[in-house]
Short mmCIF file of C-alpha atoms and ligand atoms in Angstrom, two decimals:
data_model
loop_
_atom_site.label_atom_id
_atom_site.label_comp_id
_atom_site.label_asym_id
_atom_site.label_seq_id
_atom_site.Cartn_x
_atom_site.Cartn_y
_atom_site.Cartn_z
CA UNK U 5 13.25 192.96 5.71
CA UNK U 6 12.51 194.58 2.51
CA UNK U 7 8.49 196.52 2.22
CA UNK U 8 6.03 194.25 -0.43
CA UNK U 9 2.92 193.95 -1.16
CA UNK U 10 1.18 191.14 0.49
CA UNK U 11 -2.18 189.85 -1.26
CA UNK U 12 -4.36 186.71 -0.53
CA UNK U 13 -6.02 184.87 -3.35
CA UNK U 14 -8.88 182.19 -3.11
CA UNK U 15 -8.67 180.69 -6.82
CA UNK U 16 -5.71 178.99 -8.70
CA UNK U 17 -6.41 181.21 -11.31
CA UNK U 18 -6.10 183.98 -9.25
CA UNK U 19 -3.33 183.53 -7.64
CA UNK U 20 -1.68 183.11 -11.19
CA UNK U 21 -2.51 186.45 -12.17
CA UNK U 22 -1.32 187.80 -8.85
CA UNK U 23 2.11 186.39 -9.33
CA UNK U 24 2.10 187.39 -13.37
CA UNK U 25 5.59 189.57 -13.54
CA UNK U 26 7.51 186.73 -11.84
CA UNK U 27 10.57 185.44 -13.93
CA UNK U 28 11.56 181.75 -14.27
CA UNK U 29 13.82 179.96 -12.50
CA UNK U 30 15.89 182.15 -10.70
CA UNK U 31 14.23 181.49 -6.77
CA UNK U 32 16.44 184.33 -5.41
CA UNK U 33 15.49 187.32 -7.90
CA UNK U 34 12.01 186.15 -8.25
CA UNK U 35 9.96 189.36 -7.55
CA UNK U 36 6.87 187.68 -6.49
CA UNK U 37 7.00 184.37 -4.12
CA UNK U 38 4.30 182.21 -2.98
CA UNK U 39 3.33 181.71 0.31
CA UNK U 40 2.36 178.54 2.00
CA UNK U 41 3.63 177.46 5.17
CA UNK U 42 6.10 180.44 5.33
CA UNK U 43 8.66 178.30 6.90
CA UNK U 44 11.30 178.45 4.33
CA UNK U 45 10.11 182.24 2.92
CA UNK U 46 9.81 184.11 5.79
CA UNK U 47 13.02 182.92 7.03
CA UNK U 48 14.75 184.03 4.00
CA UNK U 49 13.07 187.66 4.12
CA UNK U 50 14.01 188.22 7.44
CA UNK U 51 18.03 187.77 6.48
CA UNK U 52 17.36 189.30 3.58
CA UNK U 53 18.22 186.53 1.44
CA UNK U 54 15.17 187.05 -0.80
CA UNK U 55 13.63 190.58 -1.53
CA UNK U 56 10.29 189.60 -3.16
CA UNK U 57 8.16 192.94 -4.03
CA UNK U 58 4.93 190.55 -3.97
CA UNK U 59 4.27 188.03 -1.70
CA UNK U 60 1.26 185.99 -2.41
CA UNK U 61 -1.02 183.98 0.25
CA UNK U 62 -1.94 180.57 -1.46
CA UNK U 63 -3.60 178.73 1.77
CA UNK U 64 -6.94 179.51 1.01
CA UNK U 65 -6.74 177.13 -1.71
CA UNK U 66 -6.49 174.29 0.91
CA UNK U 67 -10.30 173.66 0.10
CA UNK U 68 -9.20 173.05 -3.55
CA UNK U 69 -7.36 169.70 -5.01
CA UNK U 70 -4.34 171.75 -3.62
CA UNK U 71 -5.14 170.29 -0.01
CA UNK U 72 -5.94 166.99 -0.50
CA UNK U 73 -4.64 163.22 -0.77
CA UNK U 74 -6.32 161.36 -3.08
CA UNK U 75 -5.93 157.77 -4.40
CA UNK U 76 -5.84 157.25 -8.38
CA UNK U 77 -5.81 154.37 -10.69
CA UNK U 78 -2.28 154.26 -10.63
CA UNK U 79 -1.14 155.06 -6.78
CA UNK U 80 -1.54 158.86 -5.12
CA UNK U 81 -2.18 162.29 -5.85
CA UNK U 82 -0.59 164.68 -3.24
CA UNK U 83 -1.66 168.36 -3.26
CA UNK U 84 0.85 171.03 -3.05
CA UNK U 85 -0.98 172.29 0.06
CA UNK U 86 -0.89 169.19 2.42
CA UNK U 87 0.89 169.77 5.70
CA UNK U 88 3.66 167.32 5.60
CA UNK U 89 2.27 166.21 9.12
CA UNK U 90 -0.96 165.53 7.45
CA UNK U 91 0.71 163.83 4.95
CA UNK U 92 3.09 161.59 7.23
CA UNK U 93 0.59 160.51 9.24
CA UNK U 94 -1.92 159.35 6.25
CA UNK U 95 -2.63 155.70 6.66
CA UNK U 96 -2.70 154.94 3.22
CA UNK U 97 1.00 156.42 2.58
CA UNK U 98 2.49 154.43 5.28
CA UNK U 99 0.84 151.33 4.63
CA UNK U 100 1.61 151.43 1.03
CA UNK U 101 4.75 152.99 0.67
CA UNK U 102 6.45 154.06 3.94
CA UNK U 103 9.48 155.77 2.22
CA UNK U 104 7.48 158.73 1.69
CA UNK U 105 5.65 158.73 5.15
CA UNK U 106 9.17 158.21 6.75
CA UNK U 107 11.12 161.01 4.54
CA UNK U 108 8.15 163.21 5.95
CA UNK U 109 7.84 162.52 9.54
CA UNK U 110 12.26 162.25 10.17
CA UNK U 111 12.11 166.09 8.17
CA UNK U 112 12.45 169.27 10.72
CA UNK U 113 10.57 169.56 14.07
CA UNK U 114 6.62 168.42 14.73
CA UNK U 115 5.84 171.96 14.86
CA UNK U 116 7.38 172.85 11.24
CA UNK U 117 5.65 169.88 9.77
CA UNK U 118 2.60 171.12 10.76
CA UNK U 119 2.75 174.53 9.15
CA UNK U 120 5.10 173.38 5.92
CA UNK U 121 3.64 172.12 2.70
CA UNK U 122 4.40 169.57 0.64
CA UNK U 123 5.24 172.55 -2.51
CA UNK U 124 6.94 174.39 -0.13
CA UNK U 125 9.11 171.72 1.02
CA UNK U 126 10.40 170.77 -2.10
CA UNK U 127 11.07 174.53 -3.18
CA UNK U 128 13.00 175.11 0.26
CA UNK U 129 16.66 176.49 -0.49
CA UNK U 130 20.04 175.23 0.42
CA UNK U 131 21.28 175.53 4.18
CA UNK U 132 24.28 176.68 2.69
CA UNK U 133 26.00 179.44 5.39
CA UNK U 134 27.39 181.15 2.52
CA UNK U 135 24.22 181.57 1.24
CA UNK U 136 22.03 182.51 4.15
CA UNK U 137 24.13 184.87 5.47
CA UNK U 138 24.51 187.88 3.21
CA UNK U 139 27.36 189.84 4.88
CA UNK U 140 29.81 187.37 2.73
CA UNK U 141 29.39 188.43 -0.90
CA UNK U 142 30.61 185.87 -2.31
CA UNK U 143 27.82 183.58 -3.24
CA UNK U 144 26.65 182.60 -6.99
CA UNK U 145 23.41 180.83 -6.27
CA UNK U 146 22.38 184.47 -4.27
CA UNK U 147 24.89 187.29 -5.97
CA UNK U 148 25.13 185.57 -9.74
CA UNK U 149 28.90 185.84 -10.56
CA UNK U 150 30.17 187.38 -7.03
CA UNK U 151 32.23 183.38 -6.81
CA UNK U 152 32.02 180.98 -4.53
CA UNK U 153 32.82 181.50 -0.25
CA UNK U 154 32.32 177.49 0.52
CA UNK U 155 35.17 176.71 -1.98
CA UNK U 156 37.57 177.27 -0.15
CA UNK U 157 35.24 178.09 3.23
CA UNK U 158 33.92 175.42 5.19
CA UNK U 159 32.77 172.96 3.10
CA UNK U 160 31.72 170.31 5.95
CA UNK U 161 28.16 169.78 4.64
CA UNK U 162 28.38 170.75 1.05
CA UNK U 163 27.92 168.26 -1.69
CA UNK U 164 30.36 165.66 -3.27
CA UNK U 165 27.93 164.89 -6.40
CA UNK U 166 26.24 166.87 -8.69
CA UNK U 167 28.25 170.23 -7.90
CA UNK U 168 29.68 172.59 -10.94
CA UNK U 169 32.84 174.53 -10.32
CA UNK U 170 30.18 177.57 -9.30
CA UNK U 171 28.57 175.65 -6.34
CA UNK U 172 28.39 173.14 -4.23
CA UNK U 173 25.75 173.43 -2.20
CA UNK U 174 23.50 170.74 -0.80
CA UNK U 175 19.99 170.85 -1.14
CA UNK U 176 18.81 169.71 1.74
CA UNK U 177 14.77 168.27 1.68
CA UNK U 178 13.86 165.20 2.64
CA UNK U 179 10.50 164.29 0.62
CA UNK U 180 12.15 164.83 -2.64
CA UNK U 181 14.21 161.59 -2.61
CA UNK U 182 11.13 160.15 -2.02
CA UNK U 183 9.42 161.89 -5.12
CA UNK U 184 12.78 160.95 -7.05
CA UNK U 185 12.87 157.18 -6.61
CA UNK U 186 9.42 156.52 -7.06
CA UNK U 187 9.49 158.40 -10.74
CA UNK U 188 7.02 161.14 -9.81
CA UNK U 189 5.35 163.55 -11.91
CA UNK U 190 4.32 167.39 -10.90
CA UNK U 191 1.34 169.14 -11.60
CA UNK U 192 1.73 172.63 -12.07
CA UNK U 193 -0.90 175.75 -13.18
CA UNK U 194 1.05 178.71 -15.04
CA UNK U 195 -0.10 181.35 -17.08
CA UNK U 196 -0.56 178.98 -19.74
CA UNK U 197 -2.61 176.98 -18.29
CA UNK U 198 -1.59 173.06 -16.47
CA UNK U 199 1.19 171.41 -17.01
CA UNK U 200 2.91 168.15 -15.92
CA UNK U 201 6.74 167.36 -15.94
CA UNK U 202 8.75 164.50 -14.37
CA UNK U 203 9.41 165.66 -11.05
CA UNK U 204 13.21 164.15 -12.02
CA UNK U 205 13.31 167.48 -14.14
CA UNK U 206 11.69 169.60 -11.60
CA UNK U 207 15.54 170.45 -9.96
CA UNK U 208 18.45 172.21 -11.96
CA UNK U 209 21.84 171.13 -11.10
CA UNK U 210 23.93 174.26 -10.52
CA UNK U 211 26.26 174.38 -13.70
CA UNK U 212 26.88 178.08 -14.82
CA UNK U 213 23.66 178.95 -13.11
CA UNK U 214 23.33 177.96 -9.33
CA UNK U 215 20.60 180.66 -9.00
CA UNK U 216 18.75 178.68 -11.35
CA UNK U 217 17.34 176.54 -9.33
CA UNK U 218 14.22 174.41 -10.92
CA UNK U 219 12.53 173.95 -14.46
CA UNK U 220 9.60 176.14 -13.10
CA UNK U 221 8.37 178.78 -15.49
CA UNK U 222 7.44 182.27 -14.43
CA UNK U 223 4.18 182.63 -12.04
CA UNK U 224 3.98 179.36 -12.34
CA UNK U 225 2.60 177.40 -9.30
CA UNK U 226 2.98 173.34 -8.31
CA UNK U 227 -0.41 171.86 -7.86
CA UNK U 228 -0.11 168.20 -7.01
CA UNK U 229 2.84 165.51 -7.33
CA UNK U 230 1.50 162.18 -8.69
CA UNK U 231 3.06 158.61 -7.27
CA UNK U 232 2.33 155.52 -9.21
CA UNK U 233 2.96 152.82 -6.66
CA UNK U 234 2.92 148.92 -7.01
CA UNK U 235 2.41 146.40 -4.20
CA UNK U 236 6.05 145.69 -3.98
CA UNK U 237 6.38 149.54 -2.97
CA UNK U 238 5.91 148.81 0.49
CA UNK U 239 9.11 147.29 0.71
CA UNK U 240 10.77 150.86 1.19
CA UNK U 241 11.90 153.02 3.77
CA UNK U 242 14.11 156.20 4.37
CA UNK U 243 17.18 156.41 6.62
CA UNK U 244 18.56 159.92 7.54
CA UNK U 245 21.95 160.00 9.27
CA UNK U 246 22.76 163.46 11.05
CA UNK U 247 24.49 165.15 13.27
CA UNK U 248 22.14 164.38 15.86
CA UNK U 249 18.29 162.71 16.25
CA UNK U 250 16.39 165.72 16.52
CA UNK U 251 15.02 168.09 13.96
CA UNK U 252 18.03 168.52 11.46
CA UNK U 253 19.30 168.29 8.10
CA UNK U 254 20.82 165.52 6.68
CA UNK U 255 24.46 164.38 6.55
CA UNK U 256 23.51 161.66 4.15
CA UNK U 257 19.96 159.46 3.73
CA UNK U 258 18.61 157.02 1.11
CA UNK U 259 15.40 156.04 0.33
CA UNK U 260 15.17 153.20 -1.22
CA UNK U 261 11.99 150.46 -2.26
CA UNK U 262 13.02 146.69 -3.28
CA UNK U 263 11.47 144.33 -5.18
CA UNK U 264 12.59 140.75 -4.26
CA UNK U 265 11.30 137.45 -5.69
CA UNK U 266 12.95 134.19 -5.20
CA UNK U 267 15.80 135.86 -3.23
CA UNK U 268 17.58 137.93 -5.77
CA UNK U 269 16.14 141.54 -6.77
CA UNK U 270 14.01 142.17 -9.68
CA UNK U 271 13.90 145.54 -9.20
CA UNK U 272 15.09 148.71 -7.08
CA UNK U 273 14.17 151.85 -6.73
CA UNK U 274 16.90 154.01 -4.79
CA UNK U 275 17.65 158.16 -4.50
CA UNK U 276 20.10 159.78 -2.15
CA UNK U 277 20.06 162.98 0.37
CA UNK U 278 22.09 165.15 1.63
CA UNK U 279 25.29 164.73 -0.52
CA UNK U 280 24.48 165.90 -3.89
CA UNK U 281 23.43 169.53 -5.01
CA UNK U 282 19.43 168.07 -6.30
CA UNK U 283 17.40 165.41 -4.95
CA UNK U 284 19.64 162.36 -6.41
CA UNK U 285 18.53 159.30 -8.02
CA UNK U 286 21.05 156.59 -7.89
CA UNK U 287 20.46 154.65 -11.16
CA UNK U 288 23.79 152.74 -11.55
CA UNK U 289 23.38 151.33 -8.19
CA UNK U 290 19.84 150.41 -9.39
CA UNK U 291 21.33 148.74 -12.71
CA UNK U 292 23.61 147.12 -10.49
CA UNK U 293 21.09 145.55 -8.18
CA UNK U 294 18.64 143.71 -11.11
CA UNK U 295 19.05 140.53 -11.04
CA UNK U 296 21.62 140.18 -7.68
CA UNK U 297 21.16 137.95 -4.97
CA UNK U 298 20.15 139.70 -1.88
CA UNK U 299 22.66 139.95 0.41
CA UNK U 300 25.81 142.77 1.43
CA UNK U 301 28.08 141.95 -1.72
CA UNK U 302 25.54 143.12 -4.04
CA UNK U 303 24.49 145.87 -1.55
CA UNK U 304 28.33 147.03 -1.47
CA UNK U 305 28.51 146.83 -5.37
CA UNK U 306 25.45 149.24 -5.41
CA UNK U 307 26.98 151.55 -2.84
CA UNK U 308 30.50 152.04 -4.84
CA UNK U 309 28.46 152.40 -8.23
CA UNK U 310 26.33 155.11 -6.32
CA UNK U 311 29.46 157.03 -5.69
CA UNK U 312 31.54 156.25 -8.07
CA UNK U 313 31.61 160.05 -9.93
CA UNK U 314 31.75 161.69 -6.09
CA UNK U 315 34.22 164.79 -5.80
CA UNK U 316 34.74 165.72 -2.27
CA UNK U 317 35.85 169.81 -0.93
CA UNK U 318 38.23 170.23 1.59
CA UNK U 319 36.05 169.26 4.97
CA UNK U 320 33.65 166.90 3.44
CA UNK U 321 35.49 163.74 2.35
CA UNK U 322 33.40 161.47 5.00
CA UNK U 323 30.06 162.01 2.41
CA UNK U 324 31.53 159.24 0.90
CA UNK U 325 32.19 156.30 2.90
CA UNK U 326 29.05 157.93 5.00
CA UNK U 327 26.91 158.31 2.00
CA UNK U 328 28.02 154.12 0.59
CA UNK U 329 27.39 153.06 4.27
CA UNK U 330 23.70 154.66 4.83
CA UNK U 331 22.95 153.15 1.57
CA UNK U 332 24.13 149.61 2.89
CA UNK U 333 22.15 149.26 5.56
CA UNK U 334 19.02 151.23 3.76
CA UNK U 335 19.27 148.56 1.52
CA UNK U 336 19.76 145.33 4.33
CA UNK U 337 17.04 146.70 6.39
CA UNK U 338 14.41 147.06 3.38
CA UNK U 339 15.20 143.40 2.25
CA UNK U 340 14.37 142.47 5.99
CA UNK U 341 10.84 144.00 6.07
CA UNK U 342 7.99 141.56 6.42
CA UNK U 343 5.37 143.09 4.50
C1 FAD H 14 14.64 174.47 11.90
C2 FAD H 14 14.26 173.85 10.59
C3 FAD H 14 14.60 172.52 10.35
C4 FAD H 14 14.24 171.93 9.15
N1 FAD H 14 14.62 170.63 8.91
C5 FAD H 14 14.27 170.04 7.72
C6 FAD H 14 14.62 168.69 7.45
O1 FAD H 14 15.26 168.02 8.25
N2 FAD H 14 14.23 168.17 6.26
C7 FAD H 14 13.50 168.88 5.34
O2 FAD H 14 13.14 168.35 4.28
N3 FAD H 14 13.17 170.17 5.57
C8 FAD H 14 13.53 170.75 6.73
N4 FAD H 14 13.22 172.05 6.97
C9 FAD H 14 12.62 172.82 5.89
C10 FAD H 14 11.12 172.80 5.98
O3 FAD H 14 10.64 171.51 5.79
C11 FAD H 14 10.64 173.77 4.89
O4 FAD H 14 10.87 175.07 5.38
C12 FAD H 14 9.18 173.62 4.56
O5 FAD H 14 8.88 172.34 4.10
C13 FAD H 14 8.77 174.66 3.51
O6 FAD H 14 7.38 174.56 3.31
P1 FAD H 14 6.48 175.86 3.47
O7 FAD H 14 5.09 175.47 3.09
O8 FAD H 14 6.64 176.49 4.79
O9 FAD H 14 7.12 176.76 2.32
P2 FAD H 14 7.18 178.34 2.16
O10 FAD H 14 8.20 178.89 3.08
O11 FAD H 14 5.81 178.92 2.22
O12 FAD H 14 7.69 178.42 0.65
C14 FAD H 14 8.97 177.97 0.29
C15 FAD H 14 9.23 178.34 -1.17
O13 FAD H 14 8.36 177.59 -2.02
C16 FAD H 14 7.53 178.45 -2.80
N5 FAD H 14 6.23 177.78 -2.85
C17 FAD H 14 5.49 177.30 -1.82
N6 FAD H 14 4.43 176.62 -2.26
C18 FAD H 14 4.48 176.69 -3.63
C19 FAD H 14 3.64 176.16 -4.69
N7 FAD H 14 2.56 175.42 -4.44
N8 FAD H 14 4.01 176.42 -5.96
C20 FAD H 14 5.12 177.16 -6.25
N9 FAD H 14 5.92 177.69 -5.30
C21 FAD H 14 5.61 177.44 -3.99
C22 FAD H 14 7.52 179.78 -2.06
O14 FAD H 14 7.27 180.86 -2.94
C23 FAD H 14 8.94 179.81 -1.49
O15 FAD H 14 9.85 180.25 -2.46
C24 FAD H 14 13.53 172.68 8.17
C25 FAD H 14 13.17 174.00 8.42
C26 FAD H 14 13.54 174.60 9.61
C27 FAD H 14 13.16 176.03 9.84
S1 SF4 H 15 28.07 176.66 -2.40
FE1 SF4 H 15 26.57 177.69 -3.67
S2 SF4 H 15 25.19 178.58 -2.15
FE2 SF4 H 15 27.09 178.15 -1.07
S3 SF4 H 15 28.41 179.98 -1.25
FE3 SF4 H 15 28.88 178.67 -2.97
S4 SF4 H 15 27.57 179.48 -4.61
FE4 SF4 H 15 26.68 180.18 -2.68
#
């Protein structure tokens, strides 16, 4: 692990200024990080992935907005700072839209979720091999321009949508495709002051630029996501499938909220894990749902249009069929909740 300076900071504003000097965008180069839960950071120092020169301590701000759940007008304001056990286990989240409890609770181990923010967790970086281990070279999204290793590596978990002929890595959160299909918005405090963007901006798809990896700018810090939520919302759920039950990435998931009325669906709300390069909202299969009777021939219509642009690598070919079938019965088990 590379020396930095480490420096704690008990204001938003404060912490601002301490991270002043950081550039936009690129998460590997950035010279100064925040820290929250440390789960994804320290990891990353220790294999020297990422060489920050400043590391700044944001969880004294838990006493701010930062830490909180509160209900708005509209649905729920989630700080940056809530544990995502806190924030899984909230009464109010599962009761009005379990997607987001459930994306929460099936995400790493009990012991992770109760360090690991929400902020954090959305920031975290791709389990790509290539990437976290730094004795290959060959990595874009860590060395810009060294090429890609997992193009012609082992591919087995890499994306089949959304990747760019630089990289085709997953990203691999949970919570996100939560944040994605129920049209979130992000709060953020920079340098120049608040801000709020559509969290569906918040990720960069790789392109030329796989070490650019979100629209943040520099310094700047995520304060809350925002969730408008209607009754219907608590029709929804997340499935994960993956290599095995306990605490691991995904191979594919969905999250996905239905609203039915008079058997046939008036409206869906669907975003996909673990196959494409940013949390992935799966709008054709959406379109394709209005208006359908329920049942599995509309459910397999929204499943092909959800994949129809998928390119698979060498070893990962079985993200599709996987991917259309977790759909499928993401979608056949929400229209079967009594709620
Ligand atoms: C063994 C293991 C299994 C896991 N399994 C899963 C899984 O199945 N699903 C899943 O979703 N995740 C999984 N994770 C990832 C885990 O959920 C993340 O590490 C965690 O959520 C990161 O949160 P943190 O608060 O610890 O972030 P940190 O490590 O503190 O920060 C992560 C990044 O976000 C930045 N950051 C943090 N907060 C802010 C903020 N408010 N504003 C701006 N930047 C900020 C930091 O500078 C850093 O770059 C797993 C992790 C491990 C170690
Ligand atoms: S897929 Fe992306 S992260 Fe993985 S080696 Fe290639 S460029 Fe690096």
């Amino acid at each position: 692990m590379q020396p930095f300076v480490f420096e704690r900071v008990d204001s938003p504003a404060a912490a601002v200024r301490a991270a002043a000097g950081a550039r936009s965008g690129s998460a590997t180069q950035n010279p100064v990080q925040y820290l929250a839960g440390g789960t994804t950071l320290l990891d990353l120092m220790k294999l020297d992935v990422m060489r920050p020169q400043g590391v700044v301590d944001i969880n004294a701000l838990d006493v701010t907005p930062l830490g909180r759940i509160e209900a708005t007008r509209a649905g729920m304001r989630l700080g940056a700072l809530v544990r995502m056990a806190d924030a899984a286990d909230n009464p109010s989240i599962r009761r009005d839209c379990p997607m987001i409890a459930q994306s929460l609770k099936l995400a790493a181990s009990q012991q992770i979720r109760n360090m690991a923010s929400l902020g954090g967790n959305v920031l975290q970086r791709t389990r790509c091999p290539y990437f976290r281990d730094v004795s290959y070279s060959e990595c874009n999204k860590r060395n810009p321009g060294s090429g890609c290793a997992a193009m012609n590596g082992f591919n087995r978990d890499h994306a089949v949508l959304g990747a760019s002929p630089q990289c085709i890595a997953t990203y691999p959160g949970d919570f996100a495709q939560a944040l994605m299909a129920l049209d979130a918005t992000v709060q953020t405090i920079g340098p120049d002051g608040g801000r709020a963007l559509r969290f569906a901006g918040l990720h960069r798809p790789p392109g030329d630029t796989p070490d650019v990896e979100t629209a943040l700018r520099a310094g700047e810090m995520i304060a809350s996501f925002e969730v408008a939520l209607a009754p219907w919302m608590r029709r929804s759920l997340y499935l994960k499938i993956r290599d095995r039950e306990s605490y691991e990435f995904a191979l594919a998931s969905a999250g996905v909220a239905l609203d039915l009325r008079d058997g046939r669906v008036a409206d869906a709300r669907i975003a996909l894990g673990g196959i494409a390069t940013v949390p992935w909202r799966a709008r054709a299969a959406e379109d394709a749902l209005r208006g359908q009777a329920v049942g599995d021939a509309a459910f397999e219509e929204a499943a092909d249009r959800a994949f129809a642009e998928a390119r698979a690598a060498t070893h990962n070919a079985f993200k599709v069929p996987l991917g259309k079938q977790t759909l499928i019965r993401a979608l056949r088990d929400a229209a079967a909740l009594e709620i």
